[in-house]
Short mmCIF file of C-alpha atoms in Angstrom, two decimals:
data_model
loop_
_atom_site.label_atom_id
_atom_site.label_comp_id
_atom_site.label_asym_id
_atom_site.label_seq_id
_atom_site.Cartn_x
_atom_site.Cartn_y
_atom_site.Cartn_z
CA MET H 23 0.00 0.00 0.00
CA ASP H 24 2.88 2.26 0.87
CA PHE H 25 4.38 1.58 -2.49
CA VAL H 26 1.21 2.62 -4.32
CA LYS H 27 1.01 5.80 -2.28
CA ASN H 28 4.65 6.56 -2.92
CA SER H 29 4.37 6.02 -6.65
CA TRP H 30 1.31 8.30 -6.75
CA TRP H 31 3.27 11.03 -5.02
CA LEU H 32 6.22 10.42 -7.31
CA THR H 33 4.05 10.75 -10.41
CA PHE H 34 2.41 13.86 -9.02
CA GLY H 35 5.79 15.33 -8.15
CA ALA H 36 7.18 14.58 -11.58
CA PHE H 37 4.22 16.18 -13.36
CA PHE H 38 4.21 19.16 -11.02
CA SER H 39 7.88 19.91 -11.53
CA LEU H 40 7.60 19.37 -15.31
CA GLY H 41 4.61 21.69 -15.42
CA SER H 42 6.34 24.41 -13.45
CA PHE H 43 9.39 24.17 -15.70
CA MET H 44 7.21 24.55 -18.77
CA PHE H 45 5.38 27.48 -17.20
CA ALA H 46 8.71 29.14 -16.41
CA ALA H 47 9.86 28.50 -19.98
CA LEU H 48 6.70 30.12 -21.31
CA LEU H 49 7.25 33.17 -19.14
CA SER H 50 10.91 33.46 -20.00
CA ASP H 51 10.15 33.30 -23.75
CA SER H 52 10.15 37.05 -23.49
CA VAL H 53 8.61 39.47 -25.93
CA PRO H 54 11.19 41.63 -27.72
CA VAL H 55 11.13 45.14 -26.27
CA GLN H 56 12.02 47.90 -28.71
CA PRO H 57 14.03 50.88 -27.43
CA ILE H 58 11.25 53.20 -28.60
CA ARG H 59 7.56 52.22 -28.66
CA TYR H 60 7.29 53.18 -32.30
CA ASN H 61 3.75 53.83 -33.51
CA HIS H 62 3.46 52.75 -37.15
CA ALA H 63 -0.19 53.82 -37.43
CA ILE H 64 0.44 57.45 -36.56
CA HIS H 65 3.37 57.75 -38.97
CA ILE H 66 1.48 56.16 -41.87
CA SER H 67 -1.61 58.31 -41.24
CA ASN H 68 0.66 61.35 -41.46
CA GLY H 69 1.58 60.37 -44.97
CA LEU H 70 4.78 58.35 -44.58
CA GLY H 71 5.28 55.33 -46.82
CA CYS H 72 7.17 52.13 -45.98
CA GLU H 73 10.15 53.09 -48.10
CA ASP H 74 10.60 56.47 -46.44
CA CYS H 75 12.13 54.72 -43.42
CA HIS H 76 12.88 51.18 -44.70
CA VAL H 77 14.83 52.67 -47.56
CA GLY H 78 16.04 49.47 -49.20
CA ALA H 79 12.65 47.76 -49.48
CA ARG H 80 12.34 48.29 -53.22
CA ARG H 81 15.91 48.75 -54.36
CA ASN H 82 18.11 46.47 -52.26
CA GLU H 83 18.39 43.02 -50.79
CA LYS H 84 17.73 44.31 -47.28
CA ALA H 85 14.88 46.69 -46.42
CA THR H 86 16.91 47.97 -43.42
CA LEU H 87 15.78 49.45 -40.11
CA PRO H 88 15.89 53.24 -40.04
CA GLY H 89 18.93 54.99 -38.62
CA LEU H 90 18.90 58.08 -36.43
CA ASP H 91 19.40 60.41 -39.39
CA THR H 92 16.09 59.27 -40.87
CA CYS H 93 14.23 60.01 -37.62
CA MET H 94 15.95 63.32 -37.08
CA GLN H 95 14.77 64.64 -40.44
CA CYS H 96 11.40 65.25 -38.76
CA HIS H 97 12.10 64.89 -35.04
CA SER H 98 15.02 67.29 -34.52
CA GLU H 99 12.34 69.55 -33.05
CA ALA H 100 9.46 68.21 -30.96
CA VAL H 101 6.51 67.31 -33.20
CA GLY H 102 4.14 65.95 -30.52
CA GLN H 103 3.96 65.51 -26.76
CA SER H 104 4.77 61.79 -26.65
CA PRO H 105 7.53 60.80 -24.19
CA GLU H 106 8.60 58.19 -26.79
CA GLU H 107 9.45 60.99 -29.18
CA ALA H 108 11.79 62.56 -26.63
CA LYS H 109 13.73 59.27 -26.57
CA VAL H 110 14.70 59.73 -30.22
CA ARG H 111 16.41 63.00 -29.42
CA SER H 112 18.10 61.49 -26.38
CA PHE H 113 19.59 58.82 -28.70
CA ALA H 114 20.81 61.60 -30.98
CA GLY H 115 22.72 63.07 -28.04
CA THR H 116 24.60 59.80 -27.42
CA SER H 117 25.68 59.43 -31.07
CA GLN H 118 24.87 55.73 -30.74
CA PRO H 119 22.61 54.01 -33.27
CA ILE H 120 19.11 53.16 -32.04
CA PRO H 121 19.32 49.53 -30.83
CA TRP H 122 16.24 48.30 -32.71
CA VAL H 123 15.51 44.62 -32.07
CA ARG H 124 15.12 42.62 -35.28
CA ILE H 125 12.06 40.40 -35.25
CA MET H 126 12.19 39.19 -38.85
CA GLN H 127 15.20 36.87 -38.81
CA LEU H 128 16.14 34.46 -41.57
CA PRO H 129 18.71 31.72 -41.09
CA GLU H 130 22.12 32.56 -42.48
CA HIS H 131 21.96 29.98 -45.27
CA VAL H 132 18.91 31.58 -46.88
CA TYR H 133 19.23 34.37 -49.40
CA PHE H 134 16.27 36.72 -49.47
CA SER H 135 16.14 39.82 -51.60
CA HIS H 136 13.47 42.46 -51.01
CA ARG H 137 14.10 43.90 -54.46
CA ARG H 138 13.33 40.55 -56.07
CA HIS H 139 10.02 40.29 -54.24
CA VAL H 140 8.83 43.91 -54.17
CA ALA H 141 10.16 45.50 -57.34
CA LEU H 142 10.33 42.48 -59.66
CA GLY H 143 7.69 40.23 -58.15
CA GLY H 144 5.23 43.07 -57.51
CA MET H 145 4.43 42.00 -53.96
CA LYS H 146 2.90 44.33 -51.40
CA CYS H 147 4.76 44.84 -48.10
CA ALA H 148 1.60 43.86 -46.18
CA GLU H 149 1.57 40.36 -47.70
CA CYS H 150 4.44 39.37 -45.40
CA HIS H 151 4.48 42.13 -42.80
CA GLY H 152 0.76 42.53 -42.15
CA PRO H 153 -1.36 45.69 -41.88
CA MET H 154 1.19 48.07 -40.36
CA GLU H 155 -1.19 51.04 -40.72
CA THR H 156 -3.25 49.62 -37.83
CA ARG H 157 -0.34 48.96 -35.47
CA THR H 158 -0.01 51.45 -32.67
CA GLU H 159 2.61 49.34 -30.84
CA PRO H 160 5.82 47.88 -32.27
CA PRO H 161 5.20 44.34 -33.59
CA THR H 162 6.48 41.63 -31.25
CA LYS H 163 6.56 38.74 -33.69
CA ALA H 164 6.71 38.16 -37.43
CA PHE H 165 3.29 38.49 -39.09
CA ARG H 166 4.11 35.61 -41.42
CA PRO H 167 6.51 33.24 -39.65
CA MET H 168 9.81 32.79 -41.48
CA LYS H 169 9.24 29.12 -42.28
CA MET H 170 10.20 27.32 -45.46
CA ASP H 171 6.63 26.02 -45.82
CA ASN H 172 5.39 29.60 -46.13
CA CYS H 173 7.98 30.41 -48.80
CA ILE H 174 7.26 27.26 -50.80
CA GLU H 175 3.50 27.70 -50.62
CA CYS H 176 3.65 31.26 -51.96
CA HIS H 177 6.23 30.36 -54.63
CA ARG H 178 3.97 27.52 -55.78
CA GLU H 179 0.89 29.74 -55.95
CA ARG H 180 2.66 32.40 -57.97
CA LYS H 181 4.62 29.93 -60.09
CA ALA H 182 7.93 31.35 -58.87
CA SER H 183 11.00 29.14 -58.89
CA ASN H 184 11.16 26.39 -56.27
CA ASP H 185 14.69 25.38 -57.16
CA CYS H 186 16.63 24.77 -53.92
CA ASN H 187 19.64 26.91 -54.73
CA ASP H 188 17.63 29.94 -55.77
CA CYS H 189 17.12 30.60 -52.04
CA HIS H 190 19.59 28.30 -50.27
CA ARG H 191 22.97 29.83 -50.80
CA MET X 30 16.22 27.19 -71.20
CA ALA X 31 19.95 27.81 -71.00
CA ARG X 32 22.43 24.99 -70.41
CA TRP X 33 25.46 26.52 -68.78
CA GLY X 34 28.86 25.20 -69.73
CA MET X 35 32.50 26.10 -69.57
CA VAL X 36 35.34 25.71 -72.04
CA ILE X 37 38.96 25.71 -70.82
CA ASP X 38 41.67 26.14 -73.43
CA LEU X 39 44.70 24.23 -72.13
CA ALA X 40 46.92 25.81 -74.79
CA LYS X 41 46.27 29.20 -73.25
CA CYS X 42 46.24 28.18 -69.58
CA THR X 43 49.47 29.11 -67.82
CA ALA X 44 48.52 27.39 -64.55
CA CYS X 45 48.84 30.70 -62.70
CA GLN X 46 46.18 29.65 -60.15
CA ALA X 47 44.33 32.97 -60.37
CA CYS X 48 41.10 31.04 -60.90
CA VAL X 49 41.74 29.04 -57.73
CA VAL X 50 42.21 32.16 -55.64
CA ALA X 51 39.22 33.90 -57.22
CA CYS X 52 37.05 30.89 -56.43
CA GLN X 53 38.20 30.71 -52.81
CA ALA X 54 37.51 34.41 -52.31
CA GLU X 55 34.17 34.47 -54.11
CA ASN X 56 32.73 31.44 -52.40
CA ASN X 57 34.11 31.82 -48.86
CA VAL X 58 36.13 28.64 -49.11
CA PRO X 59 38.21 28.38 -45.92
CA CYS X 60 41.93 27.68 -45.82
CA VAL X 61 43.09 24.67 -43.80
CA GLU X 62 46.31 24.06 -41.89
CA PRO X 63 49.19 22.62 -43.98
CA GLU X 64 49.16 19.37 -41.99
CA GLU X 65 45.48 18.91 -42.73
CA ALA X 66 46.02 19.68 -46.39
CA GLU X 67 48.58 16.88 -46.48
CA ARG X 68 45.94 14.52 -45.14
CA GLY X 69 43.81 15.40 -48.14
CA ARG X 70 41.45 17.63 -46.22
CA ILE X 71 42.05 20.70 -48.30
CA LEU X 72 39.02 22.53 -49.63
CA SER X 73 39.30 23.80 -53.18
CA TRP X 74 36.27 23.96 -55.41
CA LEU X 75 38.60 24.51 -58.30
CA ALA X 76 42.11 23.07 -58.32
CA VAL X 77 44.87 23.15 -60.89
CA VAL X 78 45.80 19.51 -61.21
CA ALA X 79 49.17 18.49 -62.63
CA GLU X 80 49.62 15.36 -64.68
CA VAL X 81 53.09 14.06 -65.52
CA GLN X 82 53.44 12.19 -68.78
CA GLY X 83 56.36 10.06 -69.98
CA SER X 84 59.57 9.37 -68.10
CA TYR X 85 62.96 11.02 -67.92
CA PRO X 86 64.41 12.39 -70.20
CA ARG X 87 61.22 12.70 -72.26
CA VAL X 88 58.95 14.02 -69.61
CA SER X 89 56.21 16.57 -69.87
CA MET X 90 53.67 17.92 -67.49
CA THR X 91 50.18 19.10 -68.24
CA THR X 92 48.34 21.28 -65.81
CA ARG X 93 44.60 21.38 -65.90
CA PRO X 94 42.22 23.64 -63.98
CA LEU X 95 39.62 21.26 -62.62
CA PRO X 96 36.29 22.70 -61.42
CA CYS X 97 33.18 20.60 -60.89
CA MET X 98 32.34 19.20 -64.33
CA HIS X 99 28.60 19.79 -63.85
CA CYS X 100 27.90 16.50 -65.57
CA ASP X 101 24.61 15.97 -67.38
CA SER X 102 24.58 12.50 -65.87
CA PRO X 103 26.24 13.09 -62.50
CA PRO X 104 27.15 10.03 -60.41
CA CYS X 105 27.13 12.13 -57.24
CA ILE X 106 23.43 12.94 -57.22
CA ARG X 107 22.41 9.31 -57.69
CA VAL X 108 24.02 8.30 -54.40
CA CYS X 109 22.73 11.15 -52.22
CA PRO X 110 20.29 9.65 -49.70
CA VAL X 111 18.69 12.98 -48.73
CA GLN X 112 18.45 14.81 -52.06
CA ALA X 113 20.84 17.46 -50.84
CA THR X 114 22.32 17.52 -54.31
CA GLY X 115 20.63 17.56 -57.66
CA ILE X 116 20.71 19.10 -61.08
CA THR X 117 18.86 22.33 -61.88
CA PRO X 118 16.87 22.72 -65.11
CA GLU X 119 19.76 24.84 -66.37
CA GLY X 120 22.21 22.01 -65.84
CA ILE X 121 24.01 23.24 -62.72
CA VAL X 122 24.79 20.44 -60.29
CA ARG X 123 23.65 22.01 -57.07
CA GLN X 124 24.37 21.32 -53.41
CA THR X 125 22.00 22.42 -50.66
CA PHE X 126 24.33 22.71 -47.72
CA ALA X 127 21.56 22.98 -45.14
CA ARG X 128 20.15 19.65 -46.21
CA CYS X 129 23.44 17.70 -46.44
CA ILE X 130 23.97 15.13 -43.69
CA GLY X 131 27.66 14.67 -44.44
CA CYS X 132 27.59 10.98 -45.36
CA ARG X 133 30.23 11.61 -48.06
CA TYR X 134 28.73 9.14 -50.54
CA CYS X 135 28.90 11.84 -53.21
CA THR X 136 32.56 12.60 -52.46
CA ASN X 137 33.36 8.99 -53.20
CA ALA X 138 31.10 8.79 -56.23
CA CYS X 139 32.62 11.79 -58.02
CA PRO X 140 35.24 10.51 -60.46
CA TYR X 141 36.76 14.00 -60.67
CA THR X 142 37.18 14.27 -56.87
CA ARG X 143 35.58 17.67 -57.00
CA ARG X 144 33.54 17.34 -53.82
CA MET X 145 35.01 18.32 -50.48
CA PHE X 146 33.98 17.52 -46.94
CA ASN X 147 34.16 20.09 -44.15
CA TRP X 148 36.17 18.34 -41.49
CA TYR X 149 36.35 21.39 -39.27
CA ARG X 150 34.42 24.48 -38.43
CA PRO X 151 35.67 26.97 -41.01
CA GLU X 152 38.00 29.62 -39.67
CA PHE X 153 38.55 33.01 -41.23
CA ARG X 154 41.21 34.88 -39.34
CA GLY X 155 41.86 38.60 -39.17
CA GLU X 156 41.02 40.50 -42.32
CA LEU X 157 39.68 37.38 -44.00
CA GLN X 158 36.62 37.71 -41.78
CA LEU X 159 35.93 41.10 -43.35
CA ALA X 160 36.46 39.78 -46.86
CA LEU X 161 33.65 37.23 -46.69
CA ASN X 162 31.18 37.36 -49.56
CA PRO X 163 27.74 38.10 -48.08
CA ASP X 164 25.97 36.40 -50.99
CA VAL X 165 27.44 33.01 -50.16
CA THR X 166 26.95 31.24 -46.86
CA VAL X 167 29.88 29.92 -44.83
CA ARG X 168 29.32 26.19 -44.74
CA PRO X 169 29.19 24.58 -41.32
CA LYS X 170 31.30 21.63 -40.20
CA GLY X 171 30.15 18.24 -41.45
CA VAL X 172 28.68 19.04 -44.85
CA VAL X 173 29.97 18.40 -48.33
CA GLU X 174 30.58 21.38 -50.55
CA LYS X 175 31.35 21.88 -54.20
CA CYS X 176 31.45 24.35 -57.07
CA THR X 177 28.02 25.91 -57.71
CA LEU X 178 29.13 27.68 -60.90
CA CYS X 179 28.71 30.84 -58.80
CA HIS X 180 24.95 30.29 -58.73
CA HIS X 181 24.49 33.51 -56.75
CA ARG X 182 25.90 35.39 -59.73
CA LEU X 183 23.29 33.77 -61.98
CA MET X 184 20.55 34.92 -59.62
CA GLN X 185 21.94 38.44 -59.53
CA ALA X 186 22.29 38.54 -63.31
CA LYS X 187 18.70 37.36 -63.77
CA GLU X 188 17.53 39.99 -61.28
CA SER X 189 19.29 42.88 -62.97
CA VAL X 190 18.30 41.95 -66.54
CA ARG X 191 14.70 41.62 -65.37
CA ALA X 192 14.90 45.09 -63.88
CA GLU X 193 16.26 46.35 -67.19
CA GLY X 194 13.54 44.46 -69.07
CA ARG X 195 15.78 42.51 -71.41
CA PRO X 196 16.72 38.84 -71.81
CA LEU X 197 19.92 37.41 -70.37
CA ALA X 198 22.75 38.12 -72.81
CA GLU X 199 26.14 36.50 -73.12
CA GLY X 200 28.53 37.87 -70.52
CA ASP X 201 25.82 38.85 -68.03
CA TYR X 202 26.53 35.77 -65.97
CA VAL X 203 30.13 34.59 -65.61
CA PRO X 204 31.62 32.65 -62.68
CA ALA X 205 34.49 34.25 -60.76
CA CYS X 206 37.14 31.90 -62.18
CA VAL X 207 36.26 32.75 -65.77
CA GLU X 208 36.10 36.44 -65.02
CA ILE X 209 39.55 36.52 -63.45
CA CYS X 210 41.49 34.34 -65.95
CA PRO X 211 44.35 36.63 -67.06
CA ALA X 212 45.26 34.39 -70.00
CA GLY X 213 41.69 34.36 -71.33
CA ALA X 214 41.78 30.58 -71.29
CA MET X 215 38.33 30.09 -69.79
CA TYR X 216 35.06 30.67 -71.59
CA PHE X 217 31.59 30.46 -70.18
CA GLY X 218 28.14 30.55 -71.68
CA ASP X 219 25.06 28.79 -72.89
CA LEU X 220 25.80 25.52 -74.68
CA GLU X 221 22.26 25.40 -76.10
CA ASP X 222 22.69 28.67 -77.96
CA PRO X 223 24.51 27.79 -81.22
CA GLU X 224 25.74 31.36 -81.57
CA SER X 225 27.45 31.51 -78.18
CA ARG X 226 31.24 31.46 -77.93
CA VAL X 227 31.30 28.23 -75.92
CA ALA X 228 29.03 26.42 -78.37
CA GLN X 229 31.39 27.38 -81.18
CA LEU X 230 34.47 26.27 -79.24
CA VAL X 231 32.88 22.93 -78.34
CA ARG X 232 32.68 22.16 -82.06
CA SER X 233 36.47 22.62 -82.35
CA PRO X 234 38.50 19.51 -83.24
CA ARG X 235 40.60 20.17 -80.13
CA ALA X 236 37.62 19.79 -77.79
CA PHE X 237 37.54 16.85 -75.41
CA ARG X 238 35.77 15.95 -72.22
CA TYR X 239 37.76 14.74 -69.25
CA LEU X 240 37.14 11.05 -68.39
CA GLU X 241 34.51 11.00 -71.13
CA GLU X 242 34.50 7.21 -71.19
CA LEU X 243 32.69 7.13 -67.84
CA GLY X 244 29.54 8.48 -69.46
CA THR X 245 29.15 11.37 -67.06
CA GLU X 246 28.64 13.85 -69.91
CA PRO X 247 30.53 16.76 -68.36
CA LYS X 248 29.62 20.32 -69.30
CA VAL X 249 33.17 21.55 -68.71
CA ILE X 250 34.96 20.97 -71.98
CA PHE X 251 38.70 21.22 -72.48
CA LEU X 252 40.57 22.26 -75.61
CA SER X 253 43.72 20.20 -75.85
CA GLN X 254 47.14 21.76 -76.25
CA GLY X 255 49.60 20.81 -78.97
CA GLU X 256 49.31 20.16 -82.67
CA TRP X 257 49.05 16.40 -82.26
CA ALA X 258 45.34 16.72 -81.59
CA GLY X 259 44.94 18.17 -85.07
CA GLY X 260 44.13 21.55 -83.63
CA LYS X 261 44.00 24.67 -85.66
CA GLN X 262 44.49 27.89 -83.75
CA GLU X 263 41.29 29.36 -82.42
CA PRO X 264 40.98 33.11 -82.96
CA ARG X 265 41.17 34.99 -79.68
#
C-alpha cells in the first residue's frame, strides 16, 4: 500500500515539476522590447510610406531598419507631446545608433532579396508584414513566420521558382 | 532554357592559379592548416591539377584547372540519400548545404574528386573575416561542398536583366574563375545557344571531355594543347 502511495506522489511530483518548468519556460520566452515604442499607425496616417524609413525595401536586398538620421529629419524639433518621441532625441545626443531589435530573422543559409520580391515580383509589403497602418505598438513577432513552408506555398501559388539553390545559398 | 557550360583552353592556360584564388575568395572557401592539407582535407572547389606524362628524359607535365564538371549524368546525385544535391533545369549540379547530412557518398562517387567535406568548423582569421562574400553562406562543419558555378551570380544577373527588361545576354553571368582568368583561357556561356562562344568552341577539333568514357557527360569541356590533336588555332 505504501508503495502505491509513494508512486502516486512520485508521479504527481514529476508532473508538477515538469509543469512548473514549462510554465517558467513560457514566461521566460520574453517578448522583444524595442528601445522606442514606435507607432506605425500614426506615422502612416501622417503620410509616410514604408520606403521612407525602410529605404532598401524596393531597391536592395535588405529593407533595413531606419537609422537616427532618418528620424531626425522630422524629429530634430518636438513634433508631438509623446515621451517616446523625446527618446529619439536622447539617442541623438549619445551618437549611438538606435538599438532596434530585429524580429524578422532568416537563417544565415537563406538568401532573401526584397528587391526581387517587391520591385520584380510586384508583392505588397503587407503580404508578409501585415497591416502596419493599424499597429499602434511595435510588432512583437513576425506576421508571417519565417518558415520554409510559407515560402514554398507562396512560390507555388505564384509559379515562382522552387529550385533549392535559388534561395539556399 | 539555358544549359550553362565552360570551355577551358589548355593551350592558353598558364597554370597561374588565379582562378583558384578567385574561387576561394568568391565562395568563402576556408583555408586549412598545412598538416590537414597533407591529409587530403584541403578545400578547393577549383584546383589546378598536374599530370606528368612520360619518363625522364622525355617528360612533360600538363596542368589542368579542374572545377566541378557539372555532368549531365552526375554520379554524385544518384548516391545522395537525402536529395541534398541535384541538377537544376539549367544544368548546374547544385548542393544544398543545409540539407546535407555529411555521409560523403557523393565525395566517393565523383570521379573527378571535386567534392570536399568540411572536417572542421571553417576559420577566417583577421582580415579574412571582413572579406567574406555576403551572398554566399559559410558552410558549417560536417557538410559536403562543391562548385556551384557561382549560382548567386546567376541569380543576380537574372535579377538585374529583369529590372532592365531585357533577356539574359552572353557575358551577363560569368563565374568568378572565368572572369579573373588573365590568360583568357576560360570561356563560359550557354551551350544550347549555337551562336554563343562556348558552343562554337565545343565544335572545335581540339575539344575533349575529361574522363569521357565514364559516361558522365561533363559540361566543362577542355581544348587540348599541342598540334598532335589536329588543332588549328582558335581566334582569340
